[in-house]
Short mmCIF file of C-alpha atoms in Angstrom, two decimals:
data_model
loop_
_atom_site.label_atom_id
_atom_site.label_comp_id
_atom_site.label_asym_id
_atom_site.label_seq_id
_atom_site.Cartn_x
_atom_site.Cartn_y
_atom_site.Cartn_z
CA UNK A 2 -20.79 -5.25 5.30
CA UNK A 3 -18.95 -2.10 4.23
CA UNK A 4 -16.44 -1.75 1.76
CA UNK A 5 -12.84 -1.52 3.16
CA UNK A 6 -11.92 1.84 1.60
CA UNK A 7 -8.72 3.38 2.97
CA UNK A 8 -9.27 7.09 4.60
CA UNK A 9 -8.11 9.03 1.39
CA UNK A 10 -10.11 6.70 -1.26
CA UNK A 11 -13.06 7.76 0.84
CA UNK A 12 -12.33 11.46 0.64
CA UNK A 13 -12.08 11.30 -3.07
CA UNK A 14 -15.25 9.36 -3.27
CA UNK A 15 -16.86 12.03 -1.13
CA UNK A 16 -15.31 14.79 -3.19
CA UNK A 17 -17.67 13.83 -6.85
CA UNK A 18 -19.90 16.07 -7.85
CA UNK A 19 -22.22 13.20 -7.85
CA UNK A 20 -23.69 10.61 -6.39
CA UNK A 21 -21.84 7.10 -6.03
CA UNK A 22 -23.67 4.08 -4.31
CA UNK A 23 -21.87 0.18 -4.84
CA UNK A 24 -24.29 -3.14 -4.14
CA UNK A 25 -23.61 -6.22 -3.49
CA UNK A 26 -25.81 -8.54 -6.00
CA UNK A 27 -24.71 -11.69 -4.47
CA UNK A 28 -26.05 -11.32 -1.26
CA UNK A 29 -29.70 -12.15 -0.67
CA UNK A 30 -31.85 -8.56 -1.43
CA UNK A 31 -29.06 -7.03 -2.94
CA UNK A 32 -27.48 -4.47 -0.39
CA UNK A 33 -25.66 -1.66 -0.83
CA UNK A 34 -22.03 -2.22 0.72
CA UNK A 35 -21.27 1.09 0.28
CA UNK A 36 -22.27 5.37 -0.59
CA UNK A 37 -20.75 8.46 -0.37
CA UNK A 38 -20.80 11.57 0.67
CA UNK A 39 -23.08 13.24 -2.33
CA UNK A 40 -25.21 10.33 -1.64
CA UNK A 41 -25.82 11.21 1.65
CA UNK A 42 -26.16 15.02 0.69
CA UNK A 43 -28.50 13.72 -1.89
CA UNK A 44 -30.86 11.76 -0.21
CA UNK A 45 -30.65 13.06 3.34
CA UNK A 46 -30.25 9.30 4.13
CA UNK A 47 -26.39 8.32 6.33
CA UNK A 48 -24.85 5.75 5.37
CA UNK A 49 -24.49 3.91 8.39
CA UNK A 50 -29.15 3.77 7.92
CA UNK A 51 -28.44 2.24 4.29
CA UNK A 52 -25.27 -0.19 3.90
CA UNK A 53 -26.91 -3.36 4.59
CA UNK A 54 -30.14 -1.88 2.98
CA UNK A 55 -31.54 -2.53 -0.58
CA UNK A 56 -31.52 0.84 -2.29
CA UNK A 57 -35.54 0.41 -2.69
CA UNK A 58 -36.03 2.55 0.61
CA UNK A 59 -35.31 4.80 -2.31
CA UNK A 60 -38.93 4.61 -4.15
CA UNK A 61 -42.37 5.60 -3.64
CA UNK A 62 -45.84 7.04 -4.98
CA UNK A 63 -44.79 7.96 -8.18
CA UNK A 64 -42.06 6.01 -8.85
CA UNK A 65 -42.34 4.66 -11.88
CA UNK A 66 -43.27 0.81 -11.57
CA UNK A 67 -41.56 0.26 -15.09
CA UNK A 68 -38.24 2.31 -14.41
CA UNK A 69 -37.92 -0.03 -11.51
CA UNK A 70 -38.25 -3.39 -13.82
CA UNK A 71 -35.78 -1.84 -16.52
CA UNK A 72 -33.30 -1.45 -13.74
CA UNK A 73 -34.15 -4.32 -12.37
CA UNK A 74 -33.71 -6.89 -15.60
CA UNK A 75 -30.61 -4.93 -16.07
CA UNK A 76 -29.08 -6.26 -12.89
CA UNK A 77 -30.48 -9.83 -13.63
CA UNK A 78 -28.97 -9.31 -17.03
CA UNK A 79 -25.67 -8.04 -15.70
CA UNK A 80 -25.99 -4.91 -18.27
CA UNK A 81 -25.58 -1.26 -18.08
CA UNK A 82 -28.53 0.92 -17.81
CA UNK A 83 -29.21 4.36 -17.78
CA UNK A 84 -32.62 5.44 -16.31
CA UNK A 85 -34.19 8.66 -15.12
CA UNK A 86 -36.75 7.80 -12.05
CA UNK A 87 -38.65 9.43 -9.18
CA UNK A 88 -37.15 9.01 -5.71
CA UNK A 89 -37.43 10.06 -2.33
CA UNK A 90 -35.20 11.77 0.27
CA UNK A 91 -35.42 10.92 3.78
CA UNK A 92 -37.45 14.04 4.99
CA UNK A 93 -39.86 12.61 2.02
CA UNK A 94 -39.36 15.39 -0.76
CA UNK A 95 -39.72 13.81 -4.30
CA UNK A 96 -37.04 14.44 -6.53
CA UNK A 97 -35.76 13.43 -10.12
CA UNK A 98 -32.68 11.23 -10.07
CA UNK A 99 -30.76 10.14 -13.14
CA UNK A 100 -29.05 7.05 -12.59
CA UNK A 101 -26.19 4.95 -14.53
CA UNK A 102 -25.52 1.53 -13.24
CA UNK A 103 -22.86 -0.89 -14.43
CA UNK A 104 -22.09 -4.63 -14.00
CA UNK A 105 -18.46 -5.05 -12.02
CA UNK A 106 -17.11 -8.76 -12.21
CA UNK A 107 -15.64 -10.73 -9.63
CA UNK A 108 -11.70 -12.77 -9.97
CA UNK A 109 -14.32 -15.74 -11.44
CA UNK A 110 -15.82 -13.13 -14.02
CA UNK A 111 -19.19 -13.48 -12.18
CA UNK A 112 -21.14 -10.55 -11.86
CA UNK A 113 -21.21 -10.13 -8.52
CA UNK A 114 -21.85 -5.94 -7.95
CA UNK A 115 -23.40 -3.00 -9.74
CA UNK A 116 -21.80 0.65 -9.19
CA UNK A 117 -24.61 2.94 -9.49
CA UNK A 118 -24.03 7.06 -10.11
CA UNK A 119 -26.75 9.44 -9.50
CA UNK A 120 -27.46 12.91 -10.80
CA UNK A 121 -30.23 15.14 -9.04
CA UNK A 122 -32.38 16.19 -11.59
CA UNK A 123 -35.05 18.12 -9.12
CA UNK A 124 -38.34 18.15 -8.66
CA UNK A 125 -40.39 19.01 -11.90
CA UNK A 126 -43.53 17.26 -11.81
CA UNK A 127 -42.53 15.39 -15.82
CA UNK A 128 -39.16 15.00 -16.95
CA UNK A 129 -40.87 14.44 -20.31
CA UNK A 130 -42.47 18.22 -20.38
CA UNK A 131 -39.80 19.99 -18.30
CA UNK A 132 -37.76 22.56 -20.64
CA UNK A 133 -35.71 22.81 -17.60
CA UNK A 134 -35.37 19.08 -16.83
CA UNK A 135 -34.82 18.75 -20.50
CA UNK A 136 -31.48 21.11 -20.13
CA UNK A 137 -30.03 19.56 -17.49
CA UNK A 138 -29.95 16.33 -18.55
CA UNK A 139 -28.27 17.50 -22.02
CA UNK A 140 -25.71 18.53 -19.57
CA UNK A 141 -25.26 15.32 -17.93
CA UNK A 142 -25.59 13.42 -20.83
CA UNK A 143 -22.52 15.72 -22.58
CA UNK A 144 -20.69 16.44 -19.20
CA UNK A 145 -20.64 13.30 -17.04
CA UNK A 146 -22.05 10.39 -18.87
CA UNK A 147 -18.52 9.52 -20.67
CA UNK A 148 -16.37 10.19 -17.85
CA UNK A 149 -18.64 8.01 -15.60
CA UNK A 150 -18.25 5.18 -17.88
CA UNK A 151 -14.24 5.43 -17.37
CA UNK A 152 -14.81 5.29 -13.75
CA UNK A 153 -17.07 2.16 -14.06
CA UNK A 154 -14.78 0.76 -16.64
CA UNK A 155 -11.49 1.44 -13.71
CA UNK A 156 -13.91 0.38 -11.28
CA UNK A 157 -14.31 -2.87 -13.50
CA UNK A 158 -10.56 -3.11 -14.12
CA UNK A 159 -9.48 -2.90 -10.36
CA UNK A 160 -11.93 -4.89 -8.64
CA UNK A 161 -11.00 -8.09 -11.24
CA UNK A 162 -7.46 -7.60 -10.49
CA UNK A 163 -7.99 -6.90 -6.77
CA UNK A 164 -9.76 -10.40 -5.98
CA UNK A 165 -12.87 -7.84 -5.36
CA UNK A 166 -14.32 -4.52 -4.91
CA UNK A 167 -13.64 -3.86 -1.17
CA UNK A 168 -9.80 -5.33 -1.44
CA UNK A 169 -7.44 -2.39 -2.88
CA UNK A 170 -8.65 1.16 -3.93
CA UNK A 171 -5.69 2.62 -3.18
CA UNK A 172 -4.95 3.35 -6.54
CA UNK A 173 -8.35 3.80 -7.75
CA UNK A 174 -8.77 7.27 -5.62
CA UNK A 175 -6.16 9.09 -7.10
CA UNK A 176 -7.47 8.01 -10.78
CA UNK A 177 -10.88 9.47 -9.40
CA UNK A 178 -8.81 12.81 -8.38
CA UNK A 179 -7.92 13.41 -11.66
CA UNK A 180 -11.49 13.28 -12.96
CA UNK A 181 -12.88 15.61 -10.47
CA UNK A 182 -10.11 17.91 -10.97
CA UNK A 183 -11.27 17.77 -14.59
CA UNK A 184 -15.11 19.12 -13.42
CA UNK A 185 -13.18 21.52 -10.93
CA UNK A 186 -10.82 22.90 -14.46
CA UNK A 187 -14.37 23.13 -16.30
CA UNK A 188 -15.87 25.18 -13.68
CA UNK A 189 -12.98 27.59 -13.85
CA UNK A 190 -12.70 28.12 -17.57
CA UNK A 191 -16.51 28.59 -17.57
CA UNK A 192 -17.74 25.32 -19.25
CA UNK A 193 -20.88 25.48 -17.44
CA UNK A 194 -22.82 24.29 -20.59
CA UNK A 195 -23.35 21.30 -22.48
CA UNK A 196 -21.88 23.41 -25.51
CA UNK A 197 -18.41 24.87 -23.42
CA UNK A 198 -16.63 21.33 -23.44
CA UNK A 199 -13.58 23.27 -24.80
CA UNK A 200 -10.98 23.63 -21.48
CA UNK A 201 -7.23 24.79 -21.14
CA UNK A 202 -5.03 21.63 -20.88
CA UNK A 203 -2.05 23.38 -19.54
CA UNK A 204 -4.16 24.86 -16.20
CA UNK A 205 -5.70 21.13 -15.90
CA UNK A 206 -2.26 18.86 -16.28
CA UNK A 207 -0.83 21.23 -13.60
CA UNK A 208 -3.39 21.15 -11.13
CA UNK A 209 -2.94 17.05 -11.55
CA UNK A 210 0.58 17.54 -11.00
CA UNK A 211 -0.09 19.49 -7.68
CA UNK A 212 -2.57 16.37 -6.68
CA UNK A 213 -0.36 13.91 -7.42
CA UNK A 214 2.58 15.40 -5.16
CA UNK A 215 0.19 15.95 -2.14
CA UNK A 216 -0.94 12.21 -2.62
CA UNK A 217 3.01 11.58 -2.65
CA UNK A 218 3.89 13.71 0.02
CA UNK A 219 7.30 13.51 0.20
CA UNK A 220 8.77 17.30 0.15
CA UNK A 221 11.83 16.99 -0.97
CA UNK A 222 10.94 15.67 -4.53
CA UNK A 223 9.45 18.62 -6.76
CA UNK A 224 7.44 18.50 -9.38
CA UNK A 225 7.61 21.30 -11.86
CA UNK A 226 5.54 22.30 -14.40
CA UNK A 227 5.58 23.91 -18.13
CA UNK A 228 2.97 23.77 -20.33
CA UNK A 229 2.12 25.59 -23.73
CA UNK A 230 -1.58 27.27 -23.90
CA UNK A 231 -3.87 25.06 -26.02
CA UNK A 232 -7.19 24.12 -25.51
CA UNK A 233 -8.87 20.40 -25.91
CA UNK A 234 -12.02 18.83 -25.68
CA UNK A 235 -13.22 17.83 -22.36
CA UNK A 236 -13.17 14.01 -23.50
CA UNK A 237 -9.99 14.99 -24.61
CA UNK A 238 -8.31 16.56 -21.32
CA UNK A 239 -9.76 13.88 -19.74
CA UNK A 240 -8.02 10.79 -20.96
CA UNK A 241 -4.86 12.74 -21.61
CA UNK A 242 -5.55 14.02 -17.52
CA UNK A 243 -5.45 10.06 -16.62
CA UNK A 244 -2.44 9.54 -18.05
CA UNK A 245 -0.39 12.07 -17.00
CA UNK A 246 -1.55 10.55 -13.53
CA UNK A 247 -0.25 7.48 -14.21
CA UNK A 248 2.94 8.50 -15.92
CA UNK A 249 3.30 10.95 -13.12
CA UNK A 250 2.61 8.11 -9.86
CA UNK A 251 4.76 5.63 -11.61
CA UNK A 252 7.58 7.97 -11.32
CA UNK A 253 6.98 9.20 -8.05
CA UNK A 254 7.07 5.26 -6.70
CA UNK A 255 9.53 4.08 -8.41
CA UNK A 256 12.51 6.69 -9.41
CA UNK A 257 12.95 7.65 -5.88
CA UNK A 258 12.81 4.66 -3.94
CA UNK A 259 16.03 4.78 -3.15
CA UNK A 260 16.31 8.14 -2.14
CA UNK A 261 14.21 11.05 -0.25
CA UNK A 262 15.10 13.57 -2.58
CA UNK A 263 14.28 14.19 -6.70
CA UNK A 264 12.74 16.44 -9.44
CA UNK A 265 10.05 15.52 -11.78
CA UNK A 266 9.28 17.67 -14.98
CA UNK A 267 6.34 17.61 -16.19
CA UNK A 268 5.84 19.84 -20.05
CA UNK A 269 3.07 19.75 -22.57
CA UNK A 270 4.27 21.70 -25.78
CA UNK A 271 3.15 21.55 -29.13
CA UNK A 272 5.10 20.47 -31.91
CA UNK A 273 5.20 20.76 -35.88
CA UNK A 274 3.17 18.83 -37.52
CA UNK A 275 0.09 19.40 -35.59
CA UNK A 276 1.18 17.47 -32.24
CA UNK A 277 0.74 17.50 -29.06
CA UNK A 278 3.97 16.41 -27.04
CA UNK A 279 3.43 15.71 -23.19
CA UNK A 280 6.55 15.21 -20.94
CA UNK A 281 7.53 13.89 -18.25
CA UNK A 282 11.17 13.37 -17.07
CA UNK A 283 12.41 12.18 -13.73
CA UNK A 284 16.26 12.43 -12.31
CA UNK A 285 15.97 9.29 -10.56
CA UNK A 286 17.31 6.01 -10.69
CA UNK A 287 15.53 4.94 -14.44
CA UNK A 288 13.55 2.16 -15.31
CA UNK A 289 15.43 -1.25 -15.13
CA UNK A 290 16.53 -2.77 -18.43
CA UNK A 291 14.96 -5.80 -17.93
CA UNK A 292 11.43 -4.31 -17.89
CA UNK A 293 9.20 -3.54 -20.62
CA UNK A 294 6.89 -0.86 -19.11
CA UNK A 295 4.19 -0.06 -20.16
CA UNK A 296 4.21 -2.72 -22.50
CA UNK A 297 4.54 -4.95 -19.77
CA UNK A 298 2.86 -4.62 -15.61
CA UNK A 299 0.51 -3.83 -13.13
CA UNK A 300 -2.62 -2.67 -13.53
CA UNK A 301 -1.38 0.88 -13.91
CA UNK A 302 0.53 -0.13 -17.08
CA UNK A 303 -2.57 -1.85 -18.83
CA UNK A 304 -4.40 1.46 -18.36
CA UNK A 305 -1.57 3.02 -19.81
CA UNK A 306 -1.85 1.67 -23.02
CA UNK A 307 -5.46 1.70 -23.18
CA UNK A 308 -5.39 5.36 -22.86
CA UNK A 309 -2.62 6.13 -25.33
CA UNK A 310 -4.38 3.22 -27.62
CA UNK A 311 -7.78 5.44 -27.00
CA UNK A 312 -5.81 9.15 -27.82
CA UNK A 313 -4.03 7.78 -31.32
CA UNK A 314 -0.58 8.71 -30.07
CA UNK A 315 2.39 7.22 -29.30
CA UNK A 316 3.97 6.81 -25.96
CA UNK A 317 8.34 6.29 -26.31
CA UNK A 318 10.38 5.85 -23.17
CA UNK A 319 13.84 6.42 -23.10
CA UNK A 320 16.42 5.51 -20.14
CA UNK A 321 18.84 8.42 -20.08
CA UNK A 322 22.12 8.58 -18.29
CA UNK A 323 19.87 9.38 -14.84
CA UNK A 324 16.38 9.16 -14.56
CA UNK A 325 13.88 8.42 -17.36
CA UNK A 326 12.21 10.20 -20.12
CA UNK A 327 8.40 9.55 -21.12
CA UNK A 328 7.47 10.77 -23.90
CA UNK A 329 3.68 11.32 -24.78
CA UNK A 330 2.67 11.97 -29.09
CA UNK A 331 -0.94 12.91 -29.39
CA UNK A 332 -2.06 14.18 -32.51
CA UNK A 333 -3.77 17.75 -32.76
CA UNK A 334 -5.57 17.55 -35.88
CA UNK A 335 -8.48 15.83 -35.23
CA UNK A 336 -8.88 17.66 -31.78
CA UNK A 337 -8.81 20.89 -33.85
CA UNK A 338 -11.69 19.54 -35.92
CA UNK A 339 -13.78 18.58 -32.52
CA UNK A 340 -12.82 21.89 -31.07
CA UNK A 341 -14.36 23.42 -34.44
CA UNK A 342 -17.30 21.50 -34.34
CA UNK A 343 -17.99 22.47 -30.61
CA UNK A 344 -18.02 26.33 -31.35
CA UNK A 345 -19.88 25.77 -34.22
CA UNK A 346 -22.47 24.66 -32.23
CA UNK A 347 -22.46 27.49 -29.64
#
């Protein structure tokens, strides 16, 4: 049984820099219903040789016998667990792999799947003595671990909303695009150690911008762009990143339904008082006055105000005479700090 991804949810599956398998813990032996690209890369392994397959093909010689009961009373326990463990590829090469599972609930709030991410580690004979080993999971502790957990946590939102995992990801892709472009925006400004988690937020909200109006693809609306330079912490860029998409989509769907033809802006500038002001104004046909968004919605709206809640700002819309105005407050003082605190540490 395969999960019913559409074409482009797929892609941007297949487009992580890591590893992403999803099993199905209801069925008998616990199959994997579905793995992407990187996994495939990873492993050597297709996936039309593992869906259907418990992910134990996975382990042998020196695979730890206890790593494999910690993950495994994790799943009977419906908890997240993080564990580093010796696998297999298909050609039989030993390798490393760090892996972060999470419980996803079905529309009864049973557990009923596990999203697991993997991280190639390599092949170092002890991850315990391995300087090397040692770095590289700093990294992946400091550069993936937290933005994982917000794709388990979306994962976690959508699927108990969506009457299950394999209903509607439609949405869920293009909140995945917007953390990849994040690891694409680190690569670029140079972040390539645990210690660079310092990015420029203007470069980053306009290549989401860019994303979002591809996704869109209607021609005729625009999207423009202005930003002021400022830099932000990784965790940072990447909640404010998510909800710029969001903002961004909702506009996109709903100002021009009536019509082929629009403009977005979309500005980041910063304001007295140490503040961060993000943007983004449409010329379409404004937000009806009978609804309460985000206060009120879809799923789109409750992530919304979980990432505003998460960012201390404020988030004001205002319905002008055409179109609507969003409004974004984030304040800059204690990002200053954490910016401060990661060049001290460099």
């Amino acid at each position: 049984m395969a999960v019913g991804l559409a074409e482009h949810d797929k892609e941007a599956w297949g487009r992580l820099p890591f590893s992403l398998t999803i099993a199905d813990i209801s069925q008998d032996d616990e199959p994997l219903i579905y793995v992407n690209r990187a996994f495939e890369q990873m492993t050597g392994y297709s996936r039309s040789s593992v869906v259907g397959r418990n992910c134990r093909f996975l382990q042998g010689e020196k695979t730890d016998p206890g790593a494999v009961e910690r993950l495994a009373k994790a799943i009977r326990n419906c908890e997240e667990v993080e564990e580093t463990i010796y696998n297999y590829r298909a050609d039989g090469e030993g390798f490393w792999n760090h892996l972060l599972m999470g419980p996803l609930e079905d529309q009864d709030e049973k557990c009923r799947y596990f999203v697991g991410i993997q991280v190639d580690m390599g092949q170092s004979e002890s991850p315990d003595r391995a300087t090397e080993l040692d770095r590289q999971l700093a990294e992946v502790q400091h550069r993936v671990k937290n933005h994982l957990a917000m794709i388990v946590s979306m994962i976690r939102i959508q699927s108990s909303q969506a009457g299950g995992v394999g209903s509607q990801f439609d949405s869920l892709s293009r909140r995945v695009e917007a953390l990849q472009l994040l690891y694409q925006e680190m690569d670029i400004a140079g972040a390539a150690k645990a210690t660079d988690k310092i990015i420029p937020l203007g470069a980053y909200l306009g290549r989401i911008a860019s994303a979002i109006n591809h996704i869109d693809g209607r021609g005729a609306i625009k999207v423009n762009v202005q930003a002021d330079t400022v830099d932000v912490p990784v965790e940072t860029a990447g909640r404010i990143g998510l909800l710029v998409s969001e903002v961004l989509t909702n506009a996109l769907q709903h100002a021009f339904s009536d019509r082929a033809s629009g403009v977005v802006q979309l500005r980041s500038s910063v304001m007295s008082g140490e503040q961060l002001r993000v943007t983004v104004e449409d010329d379409g046909r404004g937000i009806p006055e009978d609804c309460d968004w985000p206060n009120e919605g879809n799923l789109g709206s409750r992530i919304v105000r979980q990432l505003v809640q998460g960012l201390g700002a404020e988030l004001n819309v205002t319905r002008g005479g055409t179109g609507t105005i969003v409004n974004i407050d984030i304040p800059l003082s204690q990002q200053k700090t954490l910016i401060a605190d990661e060049r001290t540490k460099d």
